[in-house]
Every structure is written in structure tokens, then in C-alpha cells.
């Protein structure tokens, strides 16, 4: 996988070896990241991804060593180094090196690294999903206001459960048993011409792509219901789709064993997003 990496003032095409067994991040998981995209020269909402990286670091008791503007400038340089036709994943990360006794991190040991690497956009072919038994935590249980690495093993358990059932992704509920999101993306469905997405209730990230799609739908005159969703509603849905940074918009074509068509709202969301993205200036 081709990529460029920035660490400690230097760009390299080799992955820097930056952590050891005594680093707090390696030992106790004090790591945050964000994920942006560059698609043939466009970098949609890159500024918001960089700002969220800083906010996540603060939520995880870190002292960010870069501002959002500084991170964005580095991201843009990385995109230029990879070329105008590349489809890239852009991953700024903050992590802690030292601890202050027990499990408490030392904010003054916060470090930063940026990875910009080839990651082609997935095909518009759809994915399958099943309901998983694992739940998203509440804010009292975990740092749900951060894009923190420590949250992802729980989603990985759900993904592994789905794979064992022959599915590509998993739907996860919150602690109250209401639908939260997919294991790796925000969830949407449509029923009788109504577009619905679970309300952002602090058990999952209110995704940047999710927010963008809500705005685009509203600008197009489509009402989006952000509300509590019961699992049974997905069983009766006319269509289900996901939004997220990695794939932007993807249709769910099979849910809990029921085949589904790629629906008009998923198609509209994807088309609106691409039009909005391509109307912006390119980075390279």
C-alpha cells in the first residue's frame, strides 16, 4: 500500500516505527484518530475532520501539539505528494507516550503522526448486514465523544459476529436496545417515502458525512427524521444504507437474510454528495 507519512517534521514513504512497549498508547490505548478522504483531488470536509481530531484529543485528556489548521495544511501537502488522481485515506493521529501513575495519561507527552495512503473507494455494489448482540456504550462507560481507538474493538466484535453469519457488516444497538449504527458507519433507512436516521444520542459519533448528507437532503426538500429507532423498523424498511468517511454512501442490499434493492434515497444521497464534492475547489 503506497503512502506518505509525516512525523516529527519529516515526510517519508516508509511507515515510521514510533511506539514501544512502555508507551502509554501501546499499553493502555490512549490513541485518537480521524479519517478524511481525498478523491481525485477533492478532499470533502477535510477541515472538519482535522477539527474533530483536535476535539477528540482533548476529550481523551491529551494536549494536542497541532492545531486543526496545521493538521489540514499537512494533509493537503500529503495529498499533493500522492498525486491528483489518487483515492486516499487521510489519518491524523494523536497519542500519549507517558503515564502519571496507574492508568492516567500524561497530557504533556502527547505526540502526533499523519498517514496519507492509497485506499480506493469501494464499488457501488451494496453490502449485507445482520443485527449483532453487542451494544454501543454510553458516555458514562467510554469516551464516546471522541474518535478514540479504544472504542473500535467493540465494533470489531460485532463485525466478526457478522462475518461468522456470512454478512459484511453489523447493526449495533445502544444500551437501551435502540438502533445506534452499523459497526463501522452511520445507519439510515427509508419507509413509505420517509428518510430516518437514529438520533445522535452520544453513544456513537455524529459523523461528518452523516451531517453533510442531512444538510444535502434538507436543501433538496427531503425531510430527515432523526429519532429513536426500534430494531423491528429495520426489518420492515424499504431500504437501508450507510454513510461514513470510508465509503461515503453505500446501500445495504441484504439485511438479516432479506434481500433488498438499492433504493432511491441511497442513490439520491450518493449523487448529491458527489455533486457537492465536485463543486468545490480541488486540493491538487
PDB file of C-alpha atoms in Angstrom:
ATOM      1  CA  UNK A   1       0.000   0.000   0.000  1.00  0.00           C
ATOM      2  CA  UNK A   2       1.638   3.230  -1.164  1.00  0.00           C
ATOM      3  CA  UNK A   3       1.561   6.175   1.193  1.00  0.00           C
ATOM      4  CA  UNK A   4       3.365   9.104   2.750  1.00  0.00           C
ATOM      5  CA  UNK A   5       3.827   9.683   6.458  1.00  0.00           C
ATOM      6  CA  UNK A   6       4.661  12.808   8.441  1.00  0.00           C
ATOM      7  CA  UNK A   7       6.251  12.529  11.854  1.00  0.00           C
ATOM      8  CA  UNK A   8       8.427  14.923  13.860  1.00  0.00           C
ATOM      9  CA  UNK A   9       8.898  17.334  10.964  1.00  0.00           C
ATOM     10  CA  UNK A  10       9.806  14.748   8.319  1.00  0.00           C
ATOM     11  CA  UNK A  11       7.957  13.167   5.392  1.00  0.00           C
ATOM     12  CA  UNK A  12       8.754   9.567   4.491  1.00  0.00           C
ATOM     13  CA  UNK A  13       7.351   6.816   2.281  1.00  0.00           C
ATOM     14  CA  UNK A  14       8.217   4.209   4.907  1.00  0.00           C
ATOM     15  CA  UNK A  15       5.986   3.636   7.937  1.00  0.00           C
ATOM     16  CA  UNK A  16       7.753   5.248  10.926  1.00  0.00           C
ATOM     17  CA  UNK A  17       8.421   2.944  13.867  1.00  0.00           C
ATOM     18  CA  UNK A  18       7.200   5.227  16.607  1.00  0.00           C
ATOM     19  CA  UNK A  19       5.982   3.264  19.651  1.00  0.00           C
ATOM     20  CA  UNK A  20       7.472   0.823  22.100  1.00  0.00           C
ATOM     21  CA  UNK A  21       6.153  -1.464  24.851  1.00  0.00           C
ATOM     22  CA  UNK A  22       6.396   1.239  27.520  1.00  0.00           C
ATOM     23  CA  UNK A  23       4.426   3.848  25.578  1.00  0.00           C
ATOM     24  CA  UNK A  24       1.075   4.614  27.182  1.00  0.00           C
ATOM     25  CA  UNK A  25      -0.675   4.458  23.802  1.00  0.00           C
ATOM     26  CA  UNK A  26       0.627   0.968  23.063  1.00  0.00           C
ATOM     27  CA  UNK A  27      -0.042  -0.318  26.571  1.00  0.00           C
ATOM     28  CA  UNK A  28      -3.300   1.387  27.577  1.00  0.00           C
ATOM     29  CA  UNK A  29      -4.862   2.621  24.359  1.00  0.00           C
ATOM     30  CA  UNK A  30      -4.541   6.396  24.633  1.00  0.00           C
ATOM     31  CA  UNK A  31      -4.901   6.977  20.885  1.00  0.00           C
ATOM     32  CA  UNK A  32      -7.301   9.029  18.785  1.00  0.00           C
ATOM     33  CA  UNK A  33      -7.502   9.370  15.044  1.00  0.00           C
ATOM     34  CA  UNK A  34      -9.645  10.890  12.378  1.00  0.00           C
ATOM     35  CA  UNK A  35     -10.272   9.800   8.834  1.00  0.00           C
ATOM     36  CA  UNK A  36     -10.534  12.113   5.877  1.00  0.00           C
ATOM     37  CA  UNK A  37     -10.679  11.307   2.196  1.00  0.00           C
ATOM     38  CA  UNK A  38      -9.091  12.611  -0.973  1.00  0.00           C
ATOM     39  CA  UNK A  39     -10.887  11.537  -4.144  1.00  0.00           C
ATOM     40  CA  UNK A  40      -9.154  12.513  -7.385  1.00  0.00           C
ATOM     41  CA  UNK A  41      -8.049  15.843  -5.960  1.00  0.00           C
ATOM     42  CA  UNK A  42     -11.100  16.691  -3.861  1.00  0.00           C
ATOM     43  CA  UNK A  43     -10.911  16.483  -0.064  1.00  0.00           C
ATOM     44  CA  UNK A  44     -14.502  16.804   1.211  1.00  0.00           C
ATOM     45  CA  UNK A  45     -14.934  18.338   4.674  1.00  0.00           C
ATOM     46  CA  UNK A  46     -11.209  17.983   5.361  1.00  0.00           C
ATOM     47  CA  UNK A  47     -11.282  20.997   7.684  1.00  0.00           C
ATOM     48  CA  UNK A  48     -13.981  19.404   9.828  1.00  0.00           C
ATOM     49  CA  UNK A  49     -12.093  16.123  10.104  1.00  0.00           C
ATOM     50  CA  UNK A  50      -8.991  17.995  11.265  1.00  0.00           C
ATOM     51  CA  UNK A  51     -11.009  19.968  13.806  1.00  0.00           C
ATOM     52  CA  UNK A  52     -12.554  16.762  15.128  1.00  0.00           C
ATOM     53  CA  UNK A  53      -9.104  15.231  15.584  1.00  0.00           C
ATOM     54  CA  UNK A  54      -8.187  18.085  17.917  1.00  0.00           C
ATOM     55  CA  UNK A  55     -11.511  17.842  19.773  1.00  0.00           C
ATOM     56  CA  UNK A  56     -11.097  14.076  20.174  1.00  0.00           C
ATOM     57  CA  UNK A  57      -7.603  14.543  21.582  1.00  0.00           C
ATOM     58  CA  UNK A  58      -8.892  16.955  24.206  1.00  0.00           C
ATOM     59  CA  UNK A  59     -11.732  14.580  25.105  1.00  0.00           C
ATOM     60  CA  UNK A  60      -9.125  11.858  25.681  1.00  0.00           C
ATOM     61  CA  UNK A  61      -7.186  14.048  28.153  1.00  0.00           C
ATOM     62  CA  UNK A  62      -4.469  14.906  25.651  1.00  0.00           C
ATOM     63  CA  UNK A  63      -2.763  18.206  24.934  1.00  0.00           C
ATOM     64  CA  UNK A  64      -2.828  18.495  21.126  1.00  0.00           C
ATOM     65  CA  UNK A  65       0.501  19.520  19.646  1.00  0.00           C
ATOM     66  CA  UNK A  66      -1.059  20.693  16.373  1.00  0.00           C
ATOM     67  CA  UNK A  67      -3.972  22.991  15.602  1.00  0.00           C
ATOM     68  CA  UNK A  68      -6.695  21.992  13.181  1.00  0.00           C
ATOM     69  CA  UNK A  69      -5.307  24.445  10.614  1.00  0.00           C
ATOM     70  CA  UNK A  70      -1.805  22.990  10.949  1.00  0.00           C
ATOM     71  CA  UNK A  71      -3.133  19.460  10.515  1.00  0.00           C
ATOM     72  CA  UNK A  72      -5.116  20.495   7.450  1.00  0.00           C
ATOM     73  CA  UNK A  73      -2.037  22.072   5.860  1.00  0.00           C
ATOM     74  CA  UNK A  74      -0.079  18.850   6.402  1.00  0.00           C
ATOM     75  CA  UNK A  75      -2.948  16.796   4.972  1.00  0.00           C
ATOM     76  CA  UNK A  76      -3.029  18.947   1.858  1.00  0.00           C
ATOM     77  CA  UNK A  77       0.711  18.529   1.415  1.00  0.00           C
ATOM     78  CA  UNK A  78       0.348  14.765   1.769  1.00  0.00           C
ATOM     79  CA  UNK A  79      -2.398  14.718  -0.865  1.00  0.00           C
ATOM     80  CA  UNK A  80      -0.209  16.705  -3.258  1.00  0.00           C
ATOM     81  CA  UNK A  81       2.637  14.247  -2.724  1.00  0.00           C
ATOM     82  CA  UNK A  82       0.357  11.329  -3.645  1.00  0.00           C
ATOM     83  CA  UNK A  83      -0.872  12.910  -6.876  1.00  0.00           C
ATOM     84  CA  UNK A  84      -4.076  14.352  -8.373  1.00  0.00           C
ATOM     85  CA  UNK A  85      -5.735  11.077  -9.418  1.00  0.00           C
ATOM     86  CA  UNK A  86      -5.249   9.160  -6.180  1.00  0.00           C
ATOM     87  CA  UNK A  87      -8.059   7.905  -3.948  1.00  0.00           C
ATOM     88  CA  UNK A  88      -6.675   8.292  -0.460  1.00  0.00           C
ATOM     89  CA  UNK A  89      -7.392   7.769   3.218  1.00  0.00           C
ATOM     90  CA  UNK A  90      -6.078  10.593   5.406  1.00  0.00           C
ATOM     91  CA  UNK A  91      -5.445   9.671   9.029  1.00  0.00           C
ATOM     92  CA  UNK A  92      -4.123  12.212  11.568  1.00  0.00           C
ATOM     93  CA  UNK A  93      -3.467  10.664  14.979  1.00  0.00           C
ATOM     94  CA  UNK A  94      -2.642  11.919  18.465  1.00  0.00           C
ATOM     95  CA  UNK A  95      -1.264   9.520  21.062  1.00  0.00           C
ATOM     96  CA  UNK A  96       0.204   9.560  24.568  1.00  0.00           C
ATOM     97  CA  UNK A  97       3.716   8.457  25.369  1.00  0.00           C
ATOM     98  CA  UNK A  98       3.838   8.558  29.183  1.00  0.00           C
ATOM     99  CA  UNK A  99       1.595   7.873  32.144  1.00  0.00           C
ATOM    100  CA  UNK A 100       1.147   9.591  35.502  1.00  0.00           C
ATOM    101  CA  UNK A 101       0.710   6.563  37.708  1.00  0.00           C
ATOM    102  CA  UNK A 102      -1.949   3.873  37.409  1.00  0.00           C
ATOM    103  CA  UNK A 103      -3.680   4.359  34.048  1.00  0.00           C
ATOM    104  CA  UNK A 104      -3.721   8.168  33.905  1.00  0.00           C
ATOM    105  CA  UNK A 105      -2.051   9.623  30.798  1.00  0.00           C
ATOM    106  CA  UNK A 106       0.448  12.480  30.862  1.00  0.00           C
ATOM    107  CA  UNK A 107      -1.024  15.177  28.574  1.00  0.00           C
ATOM    108  CA  UNK A 108       2.390  16.775  28.110  1.00  0.00           C
ATOM    109  CA  UNK A 109       3.613  13.632  26.348  1.00  0.00           C
ATOM    110  CA  UNK A 110       1.054  13.914  23.529  1.00  0.00           C
ATOM    111  CA  UNK A 111       2.553  13.128  20.123  1.00  0.00           C
ATOM    112  CA  UNK A 112       1.247  13.379  16.542  1.00  0.00           C
ATOM    113  CA  UNK A 113       1.579  11.475  13.280  1.00  0.00           C
ATOM    114  CA  UNK A 114      -0.141  11.751   9.899  1.00  0.00           C
ATOM    115  CA  UNK A 115      -0.658   8.973   7.358  1.00  0.00           C
ATOM    116  CA  UNK A 116      -1.902   9.592   3.803  1.00  0.00           C
ATOM    117  CA  UNK A 117      -2.205   6.409   1.766  1.00  0.00           C
ATOM    118  CA  UNK A 118      -3.862   4.704  -1.184  1.00  0.00           C
ATOM    119  CA  UNK A 119      -7.322   3.366  -0.357  1.00  0.00           C
ATOM    120  CA  UNK A 120      -9.607   3.096  -3.408  1.00  0.00           C
ATOM    121  CA  UNK A 121     -13.273   3.943  -2.997  1.00  0.00           C
ATOM    122  CA  UNK A 122     -15.428   0.797  -2.780  1.00  0.00           C
ATOM    123  CA  UNK A 123     -17.728  -0.097  -5.632  1.00  0.00           C
ATOM    124  CA  UNK A 124     -21.393   0.933  -5.549  1.00  0.00           C
ATOM    125  CA  UNK A 125     -22.465  -2.676  -5.178  1.00  0.00           C
ATOM    126  CA  UNK A 126     -24.009  -2.800  -1.733  1.00  0.00           C
ATOM    127  CA  UNK A 127     -23.316  -4.804   1.402  1.00  0.00           C
ATOM    128  CA  UNK A 128     -25.076  -7.296   3.644  1.00  0.00           C
ATOM    129  CA  UNK A 129     -25.692  -6.837   7.356  1.00  0.00           C
ATOM    130  CA  UNK A 130     -27.124  -8.593  10.392  1.00  0.00           C
ATOM    131  CA  UNK A 131     -28.121  -7.447  13.863  1.00  0.00           C
ATOM    132  CA  UNK A 132     -25.311  -8.076  16.361  1.00  0.00           C
ATOM    133  CA  UNK A 133     -25.698  -8.691  20.113  1.00  0.00           C
ATOM    134  CA  UNK A 134     -23.044  -6.142  21.080  1.00  0.00           C
ATOM    135  CA  UNK A 135     -24.081  -2.666  22.270  1.00  0.00           C
ATOM    136  CA  UNK A 136     -22.611   0.790  21.896  1.00  0.00           C
ATOM    137  CA  UNK A 137     -21.562   2.259  25.275  1.00  0.00           C
ATOM    138  CA  UNK A 138     -22.988   5.358  26.924  1.00  0.00           C
ATOM    139  CA  UNK A 139     -20.820   8.405  27.750  1.00  0.00           C
ATOM    140  CA  UNK A 140     -20.527   7.214  31.367  1.00  0.00           C
ATOM    141  CA  UNK A 141     -18.930   3.980  30.144  1.00  0.00           C
ATOM    142  CA  UNK A 142     -16.500   5.149  27.468  1.00  0.00           C
ATOM    143  CA  UNK A 143     -15.173   8.277  25.691  1.00  0.00           C
ATOM    144  CA  UNK A 144     -17.969   8.277  23.128  1.00  0.00           C
ATOM    145  CA  UNK A 145     -17.385  11.955  22.278  1.00  0.00           C
ATOM    146  CA  UNK A 146     -14.000  11.095  20.756  1.00  0.00           C
ATOM    147  CA  UNK A 147     -12.926   9.125  17.719  1.00  0.00           C
ATOM    148  CA  UNK A 148     -10.876   7.013  20.077  1.00  0.00           C
ATOM    149  CA  UNK A 149      -9.115   3.802  19.122  1.00  0.00           C
ATOM    150  CA  UNK A 150     -10.299   2.141  22.333  1.00  0.00           C
ATOM    151  CA  UNK A 151     -13.895   2.179  21.053  1.00  0.00           C
ATOM    152  CA  UNK A 152     -13.143   0.095  17.986  1.00  0.00           C
ATOM    153  CA  UNK A 153     -12.581  -3.388  19.490  1.00  0.00           C
ATOM    154  CA  UNK A 154     -16.259  -3.442  20.441  1.00  0.00           C
ATOM    155  CA  UNK A 155     -17.211  -2.705  16.846  1.00  0.00           C
ATOM    156  CA  UNK A 156     -14.719  -5.333  15.720  1.00  0.00           C
ATOM    157  CA  UNK A 157     -16.553  -7.919  17.834  1.00  0.00           C
ATOM    158  CA  UNK A 158     -19.762  -7.015  16.040  1.00  0.00           C
ATOM    159  CA  UNK A 159     -18.024  -7.198  12.662  1.00  0.00           C
ATOM    160  CA  UNK A 160     -16.612 -10.619  13.493  1.00  0.00           C
ATOM    161  CA  UNK A 161     -20.082 -11.774  14.543  1.00  0.00           C
ATOM    162  CA  UNK A 162     -21.466 -10.575  11.207  1.00  0.00           C
ATOM    163  CA  UNK A 163     -18.703 -12.288   9.250  1.00  0.00           C
ATOM    164  CA  UNK A 164     -19.474 -15.555  11.028  1.00  0.00           C
ATOM    165  CA  UNK A 165     -23.062 -15.193   9.764  1.00  0.00           C
ATOM    166  CA  UNK A 166     -21.833 -14.578   6.227  1.00  0.00           C
ATOM    167  CA  UNK A 167     -22.544 -10.830   6.333  1.00  0.00           C
ATOM    168  CA  UNK A 168     -20.352  -7.829   5.584  1.00  0.00           C
ATOM    169  CA  UNK A 169     -21.358  -5.553   8.456  1.00  0.00           C
ATOM    170  CA  UNK A 170     -23.309  -5.490  11.700  1.00  0.00           C
ATOM    171  CA  UNK A 171     -26.026  -3.297  13.147  1.00  0.00           C
ATOM    172  CA  UNK A 172     -25.402  -2.323  16.770  1.00  0.00           C
ATOM    173  CA  UNK A 173     -27.909  -1.064  19.324  1.00  0.00           C
ATOM    174  CA  UNK A 174     -27.342   1.302  22.219  1.00  0.00           C
ATOM    175  CA  UNK A 175     -27.638   0.336  25.877  1.00  0.00           C
ATOM    176  CA  UNK A 176     -31.428   0.814  25.759  1.00  0.00           C
ATOM    177  CA  UNK A 177     -31.823  -1.593  22.851  1.00  0.00           C
ATOM    178  CA  UNK A 178     -32.475   1.055  20.220  1.00  0.00           C
ATOM    179  CA  UNK A 179     -30.647   1.037  16.890  1.00  0.00           C
ATOM    180  CA  UNK A 180     -27.429   3.061  17.026  1.00  0.00           C
ATOM    181  CA  UNK A 181     -25.437   2.480  13.836  1.00  0.00           C
ATOM    182  CA  UNK A 182     -23.504  -0.043  11.806  1.00  0.00           C
ATOM    183  CA  UNK A 183     -20.282  -1.351  13.318  1.00  0.00           C
ATOM    184  CA  UNK A 184     -18.296   0.931  11.020  1.00  0.00           C
ATOM    185  CA  UNK A 185     -20.668   3.621   9.709  1.00  0.00           C
ATOM    186  CA  UNK A 186     -23.797   5.599  10.478  1.00  0.00           C
ATOM    187  CA  UNK A 187     -27.115   3.983   9.587  1.00  0.00           C
ATOM    188  CA  UNK A 188     -30.108   5.223   7.590  1.00  0.00           C
ATOM    189  CA  UNK A 189     -33.334   3.678   6.368  1.00  0.00           C
ATOM    190  CA  UNK A 190     -36.418   4.698   4.444  1.00  0.00           C
ATOM    191  CA  UNK A 191     -40.035   3.629   4.851  1.00  0.00           C
ATOM    192  CA  UNK A 192     -43.051   4.851   2.894  1.00  0.00           C
ATOM    193  CA  UNK A 193     -41.085   7.777   1.474  1.00  0.00           C
ATOM    194  CA  UNK A 194     -39.669   8.897   4.843  1.00  0.00           C
ATOM    195  CA  UNK A 195     -35.908   9.039   5.478  1.00  0.00           C
ATOM    196  CA  UNK A 196     -34.838   8.145   9.012  1.00  0.00           C
ATOM    197  CA  UNK A 197     -31.522   8.017  10.850  1.00  0.00           C
ATOM    198  CA  UNK A 198     -31.028   7.271  14.563  1.00  0.00           C
ATOM    199  CA  UNK A 199     -30.774  10.417  16.671  1.00  0.00           C
ATOM    200  CA  UNK A 200     -27.231  11.211  17.756  1.00  0.00           C
ATOM    201  CA  UNK A 201     -27.601  10.289  21.431  1.00  0.00           C
ATOM    202  CA  UNK A 202     -23.905  10.327  22.406  1.00  0.00           C
ATOM    203  CA  UNK A 203     -23.498   6.550  22.111  1.00  0.00           C
ATOM    204  CA  UNK A 204     -21.947   6.935  18.655  1.00  0.00           C
ATOM    205  CA  UNK A 205     -20.233   9.694  16.708  1.00  0.00           C
ATOM    206  CA  UNK A 206     -22.466  12.116  14.869  1.00  0.00           C
ATOM    207  CA  UNK A 207     -20.487  11.515  11.703  1.00  0.00           C
ATOM    208  CA  UNK A 208     -19.249  14.328   9.498  1.00  0.00           C
ATOM    209  CA  UNK A 209     -20.541  12.583   6.382  1.00  0.00           C
ATOM    210  CA  UNK A 210     -23.843  11.946   8.210  1.00  0.00           C
ATOM    211  CA  UNK A 211     -24.175  15.655   8.958  1.00  0.00           C
ATOM    212  CA  UNK A 212     -23.338  16.552   5.365  1.00  0.00           C
ATOM    213  CA  UNK A 213     -25.959  14.166   3.962  1.00  0.00           C
ATOM    214  CA  UNK A 214     -28.605  15.541   6.346  1.00  0.00           C
ATOM    215  CA  UNK A 215     -27.853  19.054   5.080  1.00  0.00           C
ATOM    216  CA  UNK A 216     -27.947  17.968   1.438  1.00  0.00           C
ATOM    217  CA  UNK A 217     -31.262  16.174   1.909  1.00  0.00           C
ATOM    218  CA  UNK A 218     -32.790  19.198   3.622  1.00  0.00           C
ATOM    219  CA  UNK A 219     -31.506  21.516   0.880  1.00  0.00           C
ATOM    220  CA  UNK A 220     -33.209  19.198  -1.629  1.00  0.00           C
ATOM    221  CA  UNK A 221     -36.504  19.417   0.255  1.00  0.00           C
ATOM    222  CA  UNK A 222     -36.287  15.926   1.749  1.00  0.00           C
ATOM    223  CA  UNK A 223     -37.265  15.704   5.422  1.00  0.00           C
ATOM    224  CA  UNK A 224     -34.889  13.657   7.553  1.00  0.00           C
ATOM    225  CA  UNK A 225     -36.264  12.190  10.776  1.00  0.00           C
ATOM    226  CA  UNK A 226     -33.587  11.997  13.476  1.00  0.00           C
ATOM    227  CA  UNK A 227     -35.202   9.905  16.190  1.00  0.00           C
ATOM    228  CA  UNK A 228     -35.182   6.752  18.264  1.00  0.00           C
ATOM    229  CA  UNK A 229     -35.285   3.678  16.021  1.00  0.00           C
ATOM    230  CA  UNK A 230     -36.526   0.246  17.066  1.00  0.00           C
ATOM    231  CA  UNK A 231     -34.813  -2.849  15.609  1.00  0.00           C
ATOM    232  CA  UNK A 232     -38.132  -4.036  14.147  1.00  0.00           C
ATOM    233  CA  UNK A 233     -38.230  -0.952  11.932  1.00  0.00           C
ATOM    234  CA  UNK A 234     -35.217  -2.208  10.007  1.00  0.00           C
ATOM    235  CA  UNK A 235     -36.984  -5.494   9.339  1.00  0.00           C
ATOM    236  CA  UNK A 236     -39.791  -3.573   7.624  1.00  0.00           C
ATOM    237  CA  UNK A 237     -37.648  -0.905   5.930  1.00  0.00           C
ATOM    238  CA  UNK A 238     -37.978  -0.241   2.202  1.00  0.00           C
ATOM    239  CA  UNK A 239     -34.265   0.475   2.001  1.00  0.00           C
ATOM    240  CA  UNK A 240     -31.262   0.704   4.313  1.00  0.00           C
ATOM    241  CA  UNK A 241     -27.985   2.478   3.657  1.00  0.00           C
ATOM    242  CA  UNK A 242     -24.885   3.743   5.408  1.00  0.00           C
ATOM    243  CA  UNK A 243     -22.868   6.940   5.466  1.00  0.00           C
ATOM    244  CA  UNK A 244     -19.298   7.304   6.606  1.00  0.00           C
ATOM    245  CA  UNK A 245     -15.943   8.667   5.597  1.00  0.00           C
ATOM    246  CA  UNK A 246     -14.559   5.453   4.122  1.00  0.00           C
ATOM    247  CA  UNK A 247     -17.286   4.734   1.551  1.00  0.00           C
ATOM    248  CA  UNK A 248     -19.351   7.954   1.831  1.00  0.00           C
ATOM    249  CA  UNK A 249     -22.707   6.349   0.908  1.00  0.00           C
ATOM    250  CA  UNK A 250     -23.324   2.621   0.495  1.00  0.00           C
ATOM    251  CA  UNK A 251     -26.605   0.696   0.071  1.00  0.00           C
ATOM    252  CA  UNK A 252     -27.431  -2.326   2.199  1.00  0.00           C
ATOM    253  CA  UNK A 253     -28.692  -5.000  -0.207  1.00  0.00           C
ATOM    254  CA  UNK A 254     -29.342  -7.773   2.318  1.00  0.00           C
ATOM    255  CA  UNK A 255     -30.396  -7.420   5.959  1.00  0.00           C
ATOM    256  CA  UNK A 256     -30.941 -10.339   8.339  1.00  0.00           C
ATOM    257  CA  UNK A 257     -31.339 -12.653   5.359  1.00  0.00           C
ATOM    258  CA  UNK A 258     -33.791 -10.431   3.449  1.00  0.00           C
ATOM    259  CA  UNK A 259     -32.675  -9.254   0.019  1.00  0.00           C
ATOM    260  CA  UNK A 260     -33.171  -5.533  -0.590  1.00  0.00           C
ATOM    261  CA  UNK A 261     -32.927  -3.284  -3.618  1.00  0.00           C
ATOM    262  CA  UNK A 262     -30.696  -0.246  -3.892  1.00  0.00           C
ATOM    263  CA  UNK A 263     -33.239   2.434  -3.060  1.00  0.00           C
ATOM    264  CA  UNK A 264     -33.910   5.882  -4.427  1.00  0.00           C
ATOM    265  CA  UNK A 265     -32.839   7.700  -1.267  1.00  0.00           C
ATOM    266  CA  UNK A 266     -29.471   5.954  -1.079  1.00  0.00           C
ATOM    267  CA  UNK A 267     -28.972   6.742  -4.752  1.00  0.00           C
ATOM    268  CA  UNK A 268     -30.028  10.349  -4.243  1.00  0.00           C
ATOM    269  CA  UNK A 269     -27.719  10.729  -1.235  1.00  0.00           C
ATOM    270  CA  UNK A 270     -24.745   9.466  -3.208  1.00  0.00           C
ATOM    271  CA  UNK A 271     -25.495  11.638  -6.230  1.00  0.00           C
ATOM    272  CA  UNK A 272     -25.991  14.759  -4.081  1.00  0.00           C
ATOM    273  CA  UNK A 273     -22.777  14.124  -2.187  1.00  0.00           C
ATOM    274  CA  UNK A 274     -20.737  13.728  -5.363  1.00  0.00           C
ATOM    275  CA  UNK A 275     -22.229  16.884  -6.913  1.00  0.00           C
ATOM    276  CA  UNK A 276     -21.487  18.843  -3.744  1.00  0.00           C
ATOM    277  CA  UNK A 277     -17.925  17.500  -3.569  1.00  0.00           C
ATOM    278  CA  UNK A 278     -17.141  18.170  -7.220  1.00  0.00           C
ATOM    279  CA  UNK A 279     -18.429  21.743  -6.953  1.00  0.00           C
ATOM    280  CA  UNK A 280     -15.629  22.559  -4.502  1.00  0.00           C
ATOM    281  CA  UNK A 281     -12.058  23.505  -5.499  1.00  0.00           C
ATOM    282  CA  UNK A 282      -9.604  20.637  -5.760  1.00  0.00           C
ATOM    283  CA  UNK A 283      -6.669  20.362  -3.372  1.00  0.00           C
ATOM    284  CA  UNK A 284      -4.377  19.340  -6.262  1.00  0.00           C
TER     285      UNK A 284
END
